[in-house]
Amino acid sequence: MCFNFKSAPAALFIILTVISQLSSVSAFGCYPPPVANQTFNEGTYAGTNGFNYILEGGYWSNPTPCDTNAPLQCYPFAILQNAEYSLGGQGSLNNQNFVMGEFGEWIGLGTCVPQTFDSGMAFGVFRNGTAVKASSTRKTTTTTKKTTKKTTTTKKTTKKTTKKTTKKTTTTKKTTVTTVKPTPTPTMFAGVNCYYIFSLPQTTQITMLTALQAAKVQTLRIFITSFWPGGKGTDAVGSTDLELGTVGNYNDGVLQQIDALMPLLVQYKIKLMITMHDRWNLDNTWGICDAYCQTYCSGGSNLQGFYNNQLAQDAFDARLAHIVNHKNPYMGNRAWKNIPEAIHTFEIQNEAQGTSNGVSQFTNPDWWCGRATNLRAAIGANNPILVSTGGGQDFATSLINQNFACKAVDIVGLHSYSNSIADVTSNLNLAAQMGKLYNKKVYFEEFGAQYNKAQWIADVAAVANSLKIPWMPWEASSVSIYNDYEFWTDDPTTWNTFSWYSQQALQY
């Protein structure tokens, strides 16, 4: 039996809240809390409101006090090699809690403290609400039946390999705790920008990801930057830039917000394109003058102190290395560079160089390649996560030969807010030709309109689809803004147009 946490009766939670206020906590820590929309198997564990619970008969039962100030408690089942686990299965290994994802991968829920049992019994696989001793030689098999397709799916853990075998109506997925084989992103697809989605509450993230998945969106482009609470008319909690005050003094709060987003992305089959810095923070365009702006750009008046200064380049490369080596406690404590199931691309900088304060700052066309070369070295030569330029300010600064000729660049990002479809068509054709000549991927990462959004998305998407150039408009948000670029399902004409062309992209 499976249970959706959102469906629990409201009265039950009121009772549990009252109990939690009246009872004292035990010495044990709590289990990881349930997540909205997460499906749980009968007999699984979760902690909430100062109590641990077990799911029995579709209800969270047997409340046991737990200490919310203590480290999380490990699940009482050790993950066993050569055992089979169903979607939502739980287990612990090496003082880490894990839950089985829908692709047969173990998703890390962070570190935990093991329980100690007087009986000395080592609990292993959880099976139909019963703990099985880890010393048992019997394999535990749990199946999840999908009645709509009349198929049976089992997920089996092995030590080092990931393999998928399909025979008739039965699919078996062999997975590993430490290495997950990512689902390949189609060659042709549509993505979307929502540079601050990590700053939104999880319930809003889930609402957005549900709609994006239905639209067959494959990638979601975000920026590592500040975002203000309630920004763009949303319910955002706010985020602080990684280096807001001092170069090299990293505030990882924004990275931790993105950490929490990644397991959801895996669940919804959408990957991140992570833009590692916003060039507009160098000149205070949007009210943000970050550490690089203050240190190398004279408060934003001259960007050449950043783009043509080796000290600034070294400091920026250190920023990129810090980001890719940041460890995500929700994904098995792996470094970001080792999470290809959640990350599609690392982007060097959004719209580097270009024009600032009416003055061209485009003086170092080799800047992208220098950063890309060091970034590729930081993540590894054979890493499946791609490296993108992050786009120029317009077609001219995006389509430079140096980016196409650079060995370390995988994707040449294209940005343009031209409102001429003839101009867009001409430049996308040029980009497609250069991509073939240099064997590079080209993505139209940013375009959009403040008015007549549906028509503009349709016009651009039709051209991009015909040329097999992945595209992503600016930008999806949880709230549409009539006279700005943001669009959402509350603007059904724009959303339905976007969704239709996104689904069509997969046919090319």
PDB file of C-alpha atoms in Angstrom, residues 234-423:
ATOM      1  CA  THR A 234       6.139  35.714  -5.453  1.00  0.00           C
ATOM      2  CA  ASP A 235       6.222  34.177  -1.998  1.00  0.00           C
ATOM      3  CA  ALA A 236      10.038  33.925  -2.121  1.00  0.00           C
ATOM      4  CA  VAL A 237      11.810  33.704   1.222  1.00  0.00           C
ATOM      5  CA  GLY A 238      14.881  35.482  -0.169  1.00  0.00           C
ATOM      6  CA  SER A 239      18.486  34.502  -0.901  1.00  0.00           C
ATOM      7  CA  THR A 240      21.891  36.064  -0.330  1.00  0.00           C
ATOM      8  CA  ASP A 241      24.658  35.985  -2.916  1.00  0.00           C
ATOM      9  CA  LEU A 242      27.582  33.611  -2.445  1.00  0.00           C
ATOM     10  CA  GLU A 243      30.101  36.480  -2.283  1.00  0.00           C
ATOM     11  CA  LEU A 244      28.194  39.608  -1.444  1.00  0.00           C
ATOM     12  CA  GLY A 245      30.743  41.465   0.656  1.00  0.00           C
ATOM     13  CA  THR A 246      34.249  40.007   0.381  1.00  0.00           C
ATOM     14  CA  VAL A 247      35.852  38.044  -2.463  1.00  0.00           C
ATOM     15  CA  GLY A 248      36.586  34.504  -1.289  1.00  0.00           C
ATOM     16  CA  ASN A 249      34.364  34.809   1.792  1.00  0.00           C
ATOM     17  CA  TYR A 250      31.634  32.364   0.800  1.00  0.00           C
ATOM     18  CA  ASN A 251      28.137  32.435   2.271  1.00  0.00           C
ATOM     19  CA  ASP A 252      26.817  29.003   1.310  1.00  0.00           C
ATOM     20  CA  GLY A 253      23.218  29.768   2.214  1.00  0.00           C
ATOM     21  CA  VAL A 254      22.205  30.084  -1.437  1.00  0.00           C
ATOM     22  CA  LEU A 255      23.960  26.805  -2.263  1.00  0.00           C
ATOM     23  CA  GLN A 256      22.103  25.113   0.572  1.00  0.00           C
ATOM     24  CA  GLN A 257      18.798  26.313  -0.848  1.00  0.00           C
ATOM     25  CA  ILE A 258      19.757  24.739  -4.167  1.00  0.00           C
ATOM     26  CA  ASP A 259      20.791  21.568  -2.295  1.00  0.00           C
ATOM     27  CA  ALA A 260      17.224  21.176  -1.047  1.00  0.00           C
ATOM     28  CA  LEU A 261      15.828  21.704  -4.554  1.00  0.00           C
ATOM     29  CA  MET A 262      17.870  18.947  -6.225  1.00  0.00           C
ATOM     30  CA  PRO A 263      15.995  15.868  -4.912  1.00  0.00           C
ATOM     31  CA  LEU A 264      12.762  17.377  -6.211  1.00  0.00           C
ATOM     32  CA  LEU A 265      14.306  17.899  -9.626  1.00  0.00           C
ATOM     33  CA  VAL A 266      15.316  14.250  -9.791  1.00  0.00           C
ATOM     34  CA  GLN A 267      11.776  13.284  -8.834  1.00  0.00           C
ATOM     35  CA  TYR A 268      10.290  15.472 -11.567  1.00  0.00           C
ATOM     36  CA  LYS A 269      12.877  14.501 -14.208  1.00  0.00           C
ATOM     37  CA  ILE A 270      14.147  18.057 -14.715  1.00  0.00           C
ATOM     38  CA  LYS A 271      17.819  19.051 -14.596  1.00  0.00           C
ATOM     39  CA  LEU A 272      19.481  22.283 -13.556  1.00  0.00           C
ATOM     40  CA  MET A 273      21.512  24.599 -15.719  1.00  0.00           C
ATOM     41  CA  ILE A 274      23.431  26.416 -12.981  1.00  0.00           C
ATOM     42  CA  THR A 275      24.679  29.888 -13.897  1.00  0.00           C
ATOM     43  CA  MET A 276      27.477  30.467 -11.424  1.00  0.00           C
ATOM     44  CA  HIS A 277      27.497  34.266 -11.476  1.00  0.00           C
ATOM     45  CA  ASP A 278      25.407  37.117 -12.880  1.00  0.00           C
ATOM     46  CA  ARG A 279      27.478  39.657 -14.758  1.00  0.00           C
ATOM     47  CA  TRP A 280      24.906  42.368 -13.932  1.00  0.00           C
ATOM     48  CA  ASN A 281      26.073  42.221 -10.319  1.00  0.00           C
ATOM     49  CA  LEU A 282      29.376  43.738 -11.468  1.00  0.00           C
ATOM     50  CA  ASP A 283      27.858  47.152 -12.217  1.00  0.00           C
ATOM     51  CA  ASN A 284      24.944  47.348  -9.774  1.00  0.00           C
ATOM     52  CA  THR A 285      22.398  47.264 -12.611  1.00  0.00           C
ATOM     53  CA  TRP A 286      19.676  45.648 -10.493  1.00  0.00           C
ATOM     54  CA  GLY A 287      20.742  47.070  -7.146  1.00  0.00           C
ATOM     55  CA  ILE A 288      23.328  44.391  -6.368  1.00  0.00           C
ATOM     56  CA  CYS A 289      27.019  45.353  -6.268  1.00  0.00           C
ATOM     57  CA  ASP A 290      28.685  42.130  -5.141  1.00  0.00           C
ATOM     58  CA  ALA A 291      32.209  41.493  -3.880  1.00  0.00           C
ATOM     59  CA  TYR A 292      33.692  41.539  -7.412  1.00  0.00           C
ATOM     60  CA  CYS A 293      31.897  44.788  -8.191  1.00  0.00           C
ATOM     61  CA  GLN A 294      33.300  46.384  -5.050  1.00  0.00           C
ATOM     62  CA  THR A 295      36.817  44.961  -5.346  1.00  0.00           C
ATOM     63  CA  TYR A 296      37.610  44.979  -9.061  1.00  0.00           C
ATOM     64  CA  CYS A 297      35.050  47.223 -10.781  1.00  0.00           C
ATOM     65  CA  SER A 298      35.291  50.462  -8.781  1.00  0.00           C
ATOM     66  CA  GLY A 299      31.784  49.974  -7.491  1.00  0.00           C
ATOM     67  CA  GLY A 300      30.498  49.193 -10.962  1.00  0.00           C
ATOM     68  CA  SER A 301      31.942  52.033 -13.036  1.00  0.00           C
ATOM     69  CA  ASN A 302      34.624  50.012 -14.880  1.00  0.00           C
ATOM     70  CA  LEU A 303      34.322  46.282 -15.557  1.00  0.00           C
ATOM     71  CA  GLN A 304      37.782  45.908 -17.082  1.00  0.00           C
ATOM     72  CA  GLY A 305      39.254  45.548 -13.621  1.00  0.00           C
ATOM     73  CA  PHE A 306      37.387  42.244 -13.564  1.00  0.00           C
ATOM     74  CA  TYR A 307      37.646  40.907 -17.138  1.00  0.00           C
ATOM     75  CA  ASN A 308      41.286  41.897 -17.762  1.00  0.00           C
ATOM     76  CA  ASN A 309      42.754  41.331 -14.318  1.00  0.00           C
ATOM     77  CA  GLN A 310      44.493  38.033 -13.556  1.00  0.00           C
ATOM     78  CA  LEU A 311      43.870  38.386  -9.825  1.00  0.00           C
ATOM     79  CA  ALA A 312      40.152  38.763 -10.483  1.00  0.00           C
ATOM     80  CA  GLN A 313      40.176  35.801 -12.853  1.00  0.00           C
ATOM     81  CA  ASP A 314      41.944  33.626 -10.272  1.00  0.00           C
ATOM     82  CA  ALA A 315      39.448  34.654  -7.599  1.00  0.00           C
ATOM     83  CA  PHE A 316      36.533  33.931  -9.934  1.00  0.00           C
ATOM     84  CA  ASP A 317      37.949  30.517 -10.848  1.00  0.00           C
ATOM     85  CA  ALA A 318      38.158  29.779  -7.115  1.00  0.00           C
ATOM     86  CA  ARG A 319      34.462  30.668  -6.841  1.00  0.00           C
ATOM     87  CA  LEU A 320      33.596  28.210  -9.596  1.00  0.00           C
ATOM     88  CA  ALA A 321      35.686  25.488  -7.935  1.00  0.00           C
ATOM     89  CA  HIS A 322      34.005  26.154  -4.595  1.00  0.00           C
ATOM     90  CA  ILE A 323      30.574  25.740  -6.167  1.00  0.00           C
ATOM     91  CA  VAL A 324      31.255  22.475  -8.002  1.00  0.00           C
ATOM     92  CA  ASN A 325      32.894  20.970  -4.905  1.00  0.00           C
ATOM     93  CA  HIS A 326      30.082  21.991  -2.564  1.00  0.00           C
ATOM     94  CA  LYS A 327      28.553  18.853  -1.015  1.00  0.00           C
ATOM     95  CA  ASN A 328      24.817  18.245  -0.991  1.00  0.00           C
ATOM     96  CA  PRO A 329      23.609  16.472   2.187  1.00  0.00           C
ATOM     97  CA  TYR A 330      20.339  15.539   0.447  1.00  0.00           C
ATOM     98  CA  MET A 331      22.150  13.689  -2.340  1.00  0.00           C
ATOM     99  CA  GLY A 332      24.433  11.350  -0.414  1.00  0.00           C
ATOM    100  CA  ASN A 333      26.781  14.203   0.581  1.00  0.00           C
ATOM    101  CA  ARG A 334      28.157  14.203  -2.949  1.00  0.00           C
ATOM    102  CA  ALA A 335      29.849  17.226  -4.469  1.00  0.00           C
ATOM    103  CA  TRP A 336      27.733  19.011  -7.058  1.00  0.00           C
ATOM    104  CA  LYS A 337      30.130  17.952  -9.780  1.00  0.00           C
ATOM    105  CA  ASN A 338      29.165  14.346  -8.971  1.00  0.00           C
ATOM    106  CA  ILE A 339      25.377  14.782  -9.225  1.00  0.00           C
ATOM    107  CA  PRO A 340      24.685  14.489 -12.973  1.00  0.00           C
ATOM    108  CA  GLU A 341      21.168  13.186 -12.367  1.00  0.00           C
ATOM    109  CA  ALA A 342      20.233  16.667 -11.078  1.00  0.00           C
ATOM    110  CA  ILE A 343      22.683  18.946 -12.928  1.00  0.00           C
ATOM    111  CA  HIS A 344      22.818  19.253 -16.701  1.00  0.00           C
ATOM    112  CA  THR A 345      25.186  22.211 -17.078  1.00  0.00           C
ATOM    113  CA  PHE A 346      27.534  24.525 -15.216  1.00  0.00           C
ATOM    114  CA  GLU A 347      27.435  27.978 -16.805  1.00  0.00           C
ATOM    115  CA  ILE A 348      30.385  30.310 -16.321  1.00  0.00           C
ATOM    116  CA  GLN A 349      28.547  33.617 -16.109  1.00  0.00           C
ATOM    117  CA  ASN A 350      25.293  35.136 -17.296  1.00  0.00           C
ATOM    118  CA  GLU A 351      25.860  37.538 -20.223  1.00  0.00           C
ATOM    119  CA  ALA A 352      29.541  38.262 -19.586  1.00  0.00           C
ATOM    120  CA  GLN A 353      31.084  41.515 -20.825  1.00  0.00           C
ATOM    121  CA  GLY A 354      28.685  43.301 -23.227  1.00  0.00           C
ATOM    122  CA  THR A 355      27.751  46.925 -22.553  1.00  0.00           C
ATOM    123  CA  SER A 356      27.640  48.651 -19.173  1.00  0.00           C
ATOM    124  CA  ASN A 357      26.607  52.233 -18.452  1.00  0.00           C
ATOM    125  CA  GLY A 358      26.521  52.878 -22.193  1.00  0.00           C
ATOM    126  CA  VAL A 359      30.136  51.740 -22.650  1.00  0.00           C
ATOM    127  CA  SER A 360      31.217  48.511 -24.369  1.00  0.00           C
ATOM    128  CA  GLN A 361      32.973  46.161 -21.954  1.00  0.00           C
ATOM    129  CA  PHE A 362      33.714  43.567 -24.619  1.00  0.00           C
ATOM    130  CA  THR A 363      37.517  43.625 -24.559  1.00  0.00           C
ATOM    131  CA  ASN A 364      38.577  40.051 -23.729  1.00  0.00           C
ATOM    132  CA  PRO A 365      37.024  37.475 -26.095  1.00  0.00           C
ATOM    133  CA  ASP A 366      39.255  34.745 -24.593  1.00  0.00           C
ATOM    134  CA  TRP A 367      37.813  35.252 -21.099  1.00  0.00           C
ATOM    135  CA  TRP A 368      35.172  32.530 -21.476  1.00  0.00           C
ATOM    136  CA  CYS A 369      37.656  29.916 -22.651  1.00  0.00           C
ATOM    137  CA  GLY A 370      40.035  30.612 -19.796  1.00  0.00           C
ATOM    138  CA  ARG A 371      37.272  30.107 -17.250  1.00  0.00           C
ATOM    139  CA  ALA A 372      35.882  27.062 -19.075  1.00  0.00           C
ATOM    140  CA  THR A 373      39.292  25.389 -19.185  1.00  0.00           C
ATOM    141  CA  ASN A 374      39.775  25.745 -15.434  1.00  0.00           C
ATOM    142  CA  LEU A 375      36.188  24.728 -14.731  1.00  0.00           C
ATOM    143  CA  ARG A 376      36.499  21.580 -16.822  1.00  0.00           C
ATOM    144  CA  ALA A 377      39.689  20.697 -14.917  1.00  0.00           C
ATOM    145  CA  ALA A 378      37.795  21.185 -11.641  1.00  0.00           C
ATOM    146  CA  ILE A 379      34.927  18.836 -12.548  1.00  0.00           C
ATOM    147  CA  GLY A 380      36.971  16.279 -14.508  1.00  0.00           C
ATOM    148  CA  ALA A 381      37.652  15.691 -18.177  1.00  0.00           C
ATOM    149  CA  ASN A 382      35.095  12.888 -18.532  1.00  0.00           C
ATOM    150  CA  ASN A 383      32.380  14.386 -16.354  1.00  0.00           C
ATOM    151  CA  PRO A 384      28.981  14.159 -18.123  1.00  0.00           C
ATOM    152  CA  ILE A 385      27.927  17.545 -16.731  1.00  0.00           C
ATOM    153  CA  LEU A 386      28.379  20.090 -19.532  1.00  0.00           C
ATOM    154  CA  VAL A 387      30.132  23.467 -19.481  1.00  0.00           C
ATOM    155  CA  SER A 388      28.369  26.447 -21.055  1.00  0.00           C
ATOM    156  CA  THR A 389      29.476  30.000 -21.701  1.00  0.00           C
ATOM    157  CA  GLY A 390      26.281  31.287 -20.090  1.00  0.00           C
ATOM    158  CA  GLY A 391      25.520  33.395 -23.144  1.00  0.00           C
ATOM    159  CA  GLY A 392      26.528  36.852 -24.265  1.00  0.00           C
ATOM    160  CA  GLN A 393      24.430  39.977 -23.924  1.00  0.00           C
ATOM    161  CA  ASP A 394      23.190  39.594 -27.502  1.00  0.00           C
ATOM    162  CA  PHE A 395      23.783  37.470 -30.588  1.00  0.00           C
ATOM    163  CA  ALA A 396      26.979  39.366 -31.487  1.00  0.00           C
ATOM    164  CA  THR A 397      28.666  38.732 -28.142  1.00  0.00           C
ATOM    165  CA  SER A 398      27.371  35.158 -27.989  1.00  0.00           C
ATOM    166  CA  LEU A 399      28.503  34.027 -31.436  1.00  0.00           C
ATOM    167  CA  ILE A 400      32.225  34.729 -31.193  1.00  0.00           C
ATOM    168  CA  ASN A 401      34.724  32.328 -32.762  1.00  0.00           C
ATOM    169  CA  GLN A 402      36.746  31.979 -29.565  1.00  0.00           C
ATOM    170  CA  ASN A 403      33.842  30.273 -27.790  1.00  0.00           C
ATOM    171  CA  PHE A 404      33.276  27.802 -30.617  1.00  0.00           C
ATOM    172  CA  ALA A 405      36.999  27.062 -30.922  1.00  0.00           C
ATOM    173  CA  CYS A 406      37.482  26.474 -27.173  1.00  0.00           C
ATOM    174  CA  LYS A 407      37.924  22.780 -26.380  1.00  0.00           C
ATOM    175  CA  ALA A 408      36.559  23.148 -22.844  1.00  0.00           C
ATOM    176  CA  VAL A 409      33.270  24.746 -23.937  1.00  0.00           C
ATOM    177  CA  ASP A 410      30.485  22.217 -24.578  1.00  0.00           C
ATOM    178  CA  ILE A 411      27.590  24.635 -25.091  1.00  0.00           C
ATOM    179  CA  VAL A 412      27.650  28.067 -26.673  1.00  0.00           C
ATOM    180  CA  GLY A 413      24.765  29.904 -25.055  1.00  0.00           C
ATOM    181  CA  LEU A 414      22.786  32.404 -27.127  1.00  0.00           C
ATOM    182  CA  HIS A 415      20.880  35.363 -25.677  1.00  0.00           C
ATOM    183  CA  SER A 416      18.825  37.959 -27.533  1.00  0.00           C
ATOM    184  CA  TYR A 417      15.855  40.153 -26.788  1.00  0.00           C
ATOM    185  CA  SER A 418      15.470  41.224 -30.390  1.00  0.00           C
ATOM    186  CA  ASN A 419      11.805  41.547 -31.356  1.00  0.00           C
ATOM    187  CA  SER A 420      12.493  40.795 -35.019  1.00  0.00           C
ATOM    188  CA  ILE A 421      11.800  37.206 -36.024  1.00  0.00           C
ATOM    189  CA  ALA A 422      13.870  37.779 -39.168  1.00  0.00           C
ATOM    190  CA  ASP A 423      16.872  38.719 -37.010  1.00  0.00           C
TER     191      ASP A 423
END
